[in-house]
Coordinates of C-alpha atoms in Angstrom, one line a residue:
M12 CA 62.9 114.2 -23.4
I13 CA 61.2 117.2 -21.7
N14 CA 64.4 119.2 -21.8
K15 CA 64.8 118.5 -25.5
F16 CA 61.2 119.7 -26.1
F17 CA 61.8 122.9 -24.2
F18 CA 65.0 123.5 -26.1
L19 CA 63.2 123.1 -29.4
L20 CA 60.4 125.4 -28.2
Q21 CA 63.0 128.0 -27.1
E22 CA 64.7 127.8 -30.5
S23 CA 61.3 128.4 -32.2
I24 CA 60.5 131.4 -30.0
S25 CA 64.0 132.9 -30.4
S26 CA 63.6 132.6 -34.2
L27 CA 60.3 134.5 -34.0
L28 CA 62.0 137.3 -32.0
R29 CA 64.9 137.5 -34.4
T30 CA 62.6 137.9 -37.4
K31 CA 60.0 140.2 -35.9
I32 CA 58.8 142.0 -39.1
P33 CA 58.5 138.9 -41.3
S34 CA 56.9 136.9 -38.4
I35 CA 54.3 139.7 -37.8
I36 CA 53.5 139.8 -41.6
S37 CA 53.2 136.1 -41.6
S38 CA 50.9 136.0 -38.6
L39 CA 48.8 138.9 -40.0
A40 CA 48.5 137.0 -43.3
I41 CA 47.2 134.0 -41.5
A42 CA 44.9 136.2 -39.4
V43 CA 43.4 137.8 -42.5
S44 CA 42.9 134.4 -44.1
L45 CA 41.2 133.0 -41.0
L46 CA 39.0 136.1 -40.7
M47 CA 37.9 135.7 -44.3
I48 CA 37.3 131.9 -43.9
S49 CA 35.3 132.6 -40.6
I50 CA 33.2 135.3 -42.4
S51 CA 32.7 132.9 -45.3
Y52 CA 31.6 130.2 -42.8
C53 CA 29.1 132.6 -41.2
I54 CA 27.8 133.6 -44.6
Y55 CA 27.4 129.9 -45.5
I56 CA 25.5 129.1 -42.3
S57 CA 23.2 132.1 -42.8
F58 CA 22.7 131.2 -46.4
N59 CA 22.0 127.6 -45.5
D60 CA 19.3 128.7 -43.1
L61 CA 17.8 130.9 -45.8
T62 CA 18.0 128.0 -48.3
I63 CA 16.1 125.7 -45.8
Q64 CA 13.4 128.3 -45.4
L65 CA 13.0 128.8 -49.1
K66 CA 13.1 125.0 -49.8
D67 CA 10.4 124.5 -47.3
K68 CA 8.1 126.0 -49.9
Y69 CA 9.0 123.5 -52.6
S70 CA 5.7 121.7 -53.5
I71 CA 4.0 119.8 -56.3
E72 CA 0.5 120.7 -57.4
V73 CA -1.5 117.8 -58.8
F74 CA -4.8 118.0 -60.8
F75 CA -7.0 115.0 -61.2
I76 CA -8.9 114.1 -64.4
D77 CA -12.4 115.8 -64.7
E78 CA -14.5 112.6 -64.8
I79 CA -13.1 111.2 -61.5
E80 CA -15.3 110.7 -58.5
E81 CA -14.3 112.4 -55.2
S82 CA -13.9 109.1 -53.4
N83 CA -11.5 107.9 -56.2
A84 CA -9.7 111.2 -56.1
I85 CA -9.1 110.8 -52.4
K86 CA -7.8 107.3 -52.9
G87 CA -5.4 108.6 -55.6
F88 CA -4.4 111.4 -53.3
N89 CA -3.5 108.9 -50.5
E90 CA -1.6 106.7 -53.0
I91 CA 0.6 109.6 -54.0
L92 CA 1.1 110.5 -50.4
L93 CA 2.9 107.2 -49.9
F94 CA 5.5 108.0 -52.6
D95 CA 9.2 108.3 -51.6
G96 CA 10.1 112.0 -51.2
I97 CA 6.5 113.2 -50.4
E98 CA 6.4 114.7 -46.9
E99 CA 2.7 115.6 -46.6
G100 CA -0.2 116.7 -48.7
L101 CA -3.4 118.7 -48.8
F102 CA -6.5 117.5 -50.8
I103 CA -8.5 120.2 -52.4
N104 CA -12.1 119.4 -53.3
K105 CA -14.3 121.4 -55.7
T106 CA -15.7 123.6 -52.8
E107 CA -12.2 124.5 -51.6
A108 CA -11.1 125.1 -55.2
A109 CA -14.0 127.5 -55.7
K110 CA -12.9 129.4 -52.5
I111 CA -9.3 129.6 -53.8
F112 CA -10.6 130.9 -57.2
K113 CA -12.6 133.6 -55.4
Q114 CA -9.6 134.7 -53.4
E115 CA -7.4 134.8 -56.5
F116 CA -9.8 136.5 -58.9
D117 CA -12.4 138.0 -56.6
E118 CA -15.1 136.3 -58.6
D119 CA -17.5 133.4 -57.8
I120 CA -17.0 130.7 -60.4
I121 CA -20.6 129.4 -60.0
N122 CA -22.1 132.8 -60.6
I123 CA -20.0 133.2 -63.7
L124 CA -20.5 129.7 -65.2
G125 CA -23.5 128.4 -63.4
S126 CA -21.6 125.4 -62.1
N127 CA -18.3 124.4 -60.7
P128 CA -16.0 122.9 -63.4
L129 CA -12.9 123.1 -61.3
P130 CA -11.1 119.7 -60.9
Y131 CA -10.1 118.0 -57.7
S132 CA -6.5 118.8 -56.9
A133 CA -3.8 118.3 -54.3
V134 CA -0.7 120.0 -53.1
Y135 CA 2.2 117.9 -51.8
T136 CA 5.3 119.1 -49.9
I137 CA 8.7 117.5 -50.5
N138 CA 10.8 116.1 -47.6
E139 CA 14.1 117.8 -46.9
S140 CA 16.4 115.2 -48.5
N141 CA 14.5 115.5 -51.9
R142 CA 14.3 119.3 -52.2
N143 CA 16.3 119.5 -55.4
Y144 CA 15.5 119.6 -59.0
Q145 CA 16.5 116.0 -59.9
S146 CA 14.5 114.4 -57.0
I147 CA 11.4 116.5 -57.6
N148 CA 11.5 115.8 -61.3
N149 CA 11.7 112.0 -60.6
I150 CA 8.6 112.3 -58.3
I151 CA 6.8 114.3 -61.1
K152 CA 7.5 111.5 -63.6
K153 CA 6.0 108.9 -61.2
V154 CA 2.9 111.0 -60.7
E155 CA 2.3 111.9 -64.3
V156 CA 2.0 108.2 -65.4
L157 CA -0.9 107.6 -63.0
E158 CA -4.2 107.2 -65.0
F159 CA -6.2 109.4 -62.7
I160 CA -3.8 112.4 -63.0
D161 CA -4.4 115.1 -65.6
V162 CA -1.4 117.2 -64.9
A163 CA 1.3 117.6 -62.2
L164 CA 3.0 121.0 -61.8
Y165 CA 6.0 122.5 -60.0
E166 CA 8.1 125.6 -60.2
K167 CA 10.7 124.1 -62.5
E168 CA 12.5 127.2 -63.6
S169 CA 12.6 128.7 -60.0
I170 CA 14.0 125.5 -58.6
L171 CA 16.6 125.2 -61.4
K172 CA 17.8 128.8 -60.9
F173 CA 17.9 128.5 -57.1
D174 CA 19.9 125.2 -57.2
R175 CA 22.3 126.8 -59.6
L176 CA 22.7 129.9 -57.4
V177 CA 23.4 127.7 -54.4
R178 CA 26.1 125.7 -56.3
N179 CA 27.7 128.9 -57.7
I180 CA 27.8 130.6 -54.2
I181 CA 29.4 127.5 -52.6
T182 CA 31.9 127.2 -55.4
F183 CA 32.8 130.9 -55.2
I184 CA 33.4 130.7 -51.5
F185 CA 35.5 127.6 -51.9
I186 CA 37.7 129.1 -54.6
V187 CA 38.2 132.4 -52.8
N188 CA 39.2 130.6 -49.5
L189 CA 41.5 128.2 -51.4
F190 CA 43.3 131.1 -53.0
I191 CA 43.7 132.9 -49.7
M192 CA 45.1 129.7 -48.0
L193 CA 47.6 129.3 -50.9
V194 CA 48.8 132.9 -50.4
V195 CA 49.1 132.4 -46.7
I196 CA 51.2 129.2 -47.1
F197 CA 53.4 131.2 -49.4
F198 CA 53.9 134.0 -46.8
V199 CA 54.7 131.5 -44.0
S200 CA 57.0 129.5 -46.2
N201 CA 59.0 132.6 -47.2
T202 CA 59.2 133.7 -43.5
I203 CA 60.6 130.3 -42.5
M204 CA 63.0 130.3 -45.4
L205 CA 64.4 133.6 -44.2
V206 CA 64.9 132.2 -40.7
I207 CA 66.6 129.1 -42.1
Y208 CA 68.9 131.3 -44.2
S209 CA 69.8 133.5 -41.2
K210 CA 70.6 130.4 -39.2
R211 CA 72.4 128.4 -41.8
K212 CA 75.7 128.5 -39.8
D213 CA 73.9 127.2 -36.7
I214 CA 72.4 124.4 -38.7
E215 CA 75.8 123.4 -40.1
I216 CA 77.1 123.3 -36.5
Y217 CA 74.2 121.1 -35.4
K218 CA 74.9 118.7 -38.2
L219 CA 78.6 118.5 -37.3
L220 CA 77.5 117.7 -33.7
G221 CA 75.4 114.8 -35.1
A222 CA 72.0 116.3 -34.8
S223 CA 69.4 114.5 -37.0
N224 CA 67.4 116.2 -39.7
I225 CA 64.2 115.8 -37.7
F226 CA 65.9 117.6 -34.7
I227 CA 66.9 120.4 -37.0
K228 CA 63.6 120.8 -38.7
V229 CA 61.3 120.6 -35.6
P230 CA 61.9 124.1 -34.4
Y231 CA 60.9 125.6 -37.7
L232 CA 57.8 123.4 -37.8
I233 CA 56.9 124.6 -34.3
E234 CA 57.6 128.2 -35.5
G235 CA 55.1 127.8 -38.3
V236 CA 52.5 126.5 -35.8
L237 CA 53.2 129.5 -33.6
H238 CA 52.5 131.8 -36.5
G239 CA 49.2 130.0 -36.9
I240 CA 48.3 130.4 -33.2
F241 CA 49.1 134.1 -33.2
G242 CA 47.2 134.5 -36.4
A243 CA 44.2 132.7 -34.9
L244 CA 44.2 135.0 -31.8
I245 CA 44.2 138.1 -34.0
S246 CA 41.5 136.7 -36.2
I247 CA 39.2 135.8 -33.3
L248 CA 39.7 139.3 -31.8
L249 CA 38.9 141.0 -35.2
L250 CA 35.9 138.7 -35.7
Y251 CA 34.6 139.5 -32.2
V252 CA 34.9 143.3 -32.9
L253 CA 33.3 143.0 -36.3
Y254 CA 30.4 140.9 -35.0
S255 CA 29.9 143.3 -32.1
L256 CA 29.9 146.4 -34.4
T257 CA 27.6 144.6 -36.9
N258 CA 25.2 143.5 -34.1
Y259 CA 25.2 147.0 -32.6
F260 CA 24.4 148.8 -35.8
L261 CA 22.2 146.3 -37.6
S262 CA 20.3 144.6 -34.8
P263 CA 17.5 147.2 -34.9
I264 CA 17.0 146.4 -38.6
L265 CA 18.0 142.7 -38.9
N266 CA 17.5 139.7 -36.7
M267 CA 21.2 138.8 -36.2
R268 CA 21.9 135.1 -36.1
I269 CA 23.6 133.7 -33.0
Y270 CA 26.6 131.7 -34.2
D271 CA 28.4 128.8 -32.5
F272 CA 31.5 130.8 -31.5
I273 CA 33.1 127.8 -29.8
K274 CA 33.1 126.0 -33.2
I275 CA 34.4 129.1 -34.9
I276 CA 37.2 129.5 -32.4
A277 CA 38.2 125.8 -32.8
L278 CA 38.1 126.3 -36.5
N279 CA 40.5 129.3 -36.3
F280 CA 43.0 127.6 -34.1
S281 CA 43.0 124.2 -35.9
L282 CA 43.1 125.8 -39.4
G283 CA 45.7 128.4 -38.3
M284 CA 48.1 125.8 -36.9
F285 CA 47.5 123.7 -40.0
L286 CA 48.3 126.5 -42.4
G287 CA 51.4 127.4 -40.4
F288 CA 52.6 123.8 -40.4
L289 CA 52.0 123.5 -44.1
G290 CA 54.0 126.8 -44.8
S291 CA 56.9 125.7 -42.7
S292 CA 56.9 122.2 -44.2
R293 CA 57.0 123.7 -47.7
A294 CA 60.0 125.9 -46.7
L295 CA 61.8 122.9 -45.2
S296 CA 61.2 120.8 -48.4
S297 CA 62.6 123.6 -50.7

């Protein structure tokens, strides 16, 4: 069994050596695709971090009706605080509201009007799992029907635009990487087909000697996986050089993120071998 495995591995390596140029092109194609996928993964992680930071600012601003007493407003504030999706809140009484007015407009509301007509209000932050337009809109609907609430506000347009931007970026990254993987599978498949064509006489001899289809196909499947391994090695080397150069030139300007390179290396090898295997499988099924 071990001898058979080494024989099949030897056949795969010899095929690689016989078709140097197509094999190099195939491995480079896998390397480029893995490099692009790795860069896309890093962009996605960085963008996800930025998304979390921006969504931390998602909040709902609530204004109580004018005639409500402060004690009742506080009760109402605590009632809303218990709603699903609300993370925490800040109650703003008339004194605090006057201070905010002065900060915003550099005017004292009491000096202008002789009294403080500003309503009691509150600001609520949304928990992480509900920081999207649909969830926030549902919370707003529950708040607006309360009898002690005058109006509930949130940045509807900004949230809609941001959620749409996130979806578009993720979709674009997915489509580009899918296209790249299809191109790579085509390259690997064509390379394996060239090898099969060059060894068609050997294959006929194996069949005459009673070799099974699996025995004949395994070397080419292994060859495809080897393309993937070589492509992954090239991709990891290029990625390391690119990250080092980027970190060297941009670190004084930007705070470069530290990525989980063990995960990226594992992604390159597993995806590279998978793409190589798919390419060789396609060639064998043709």
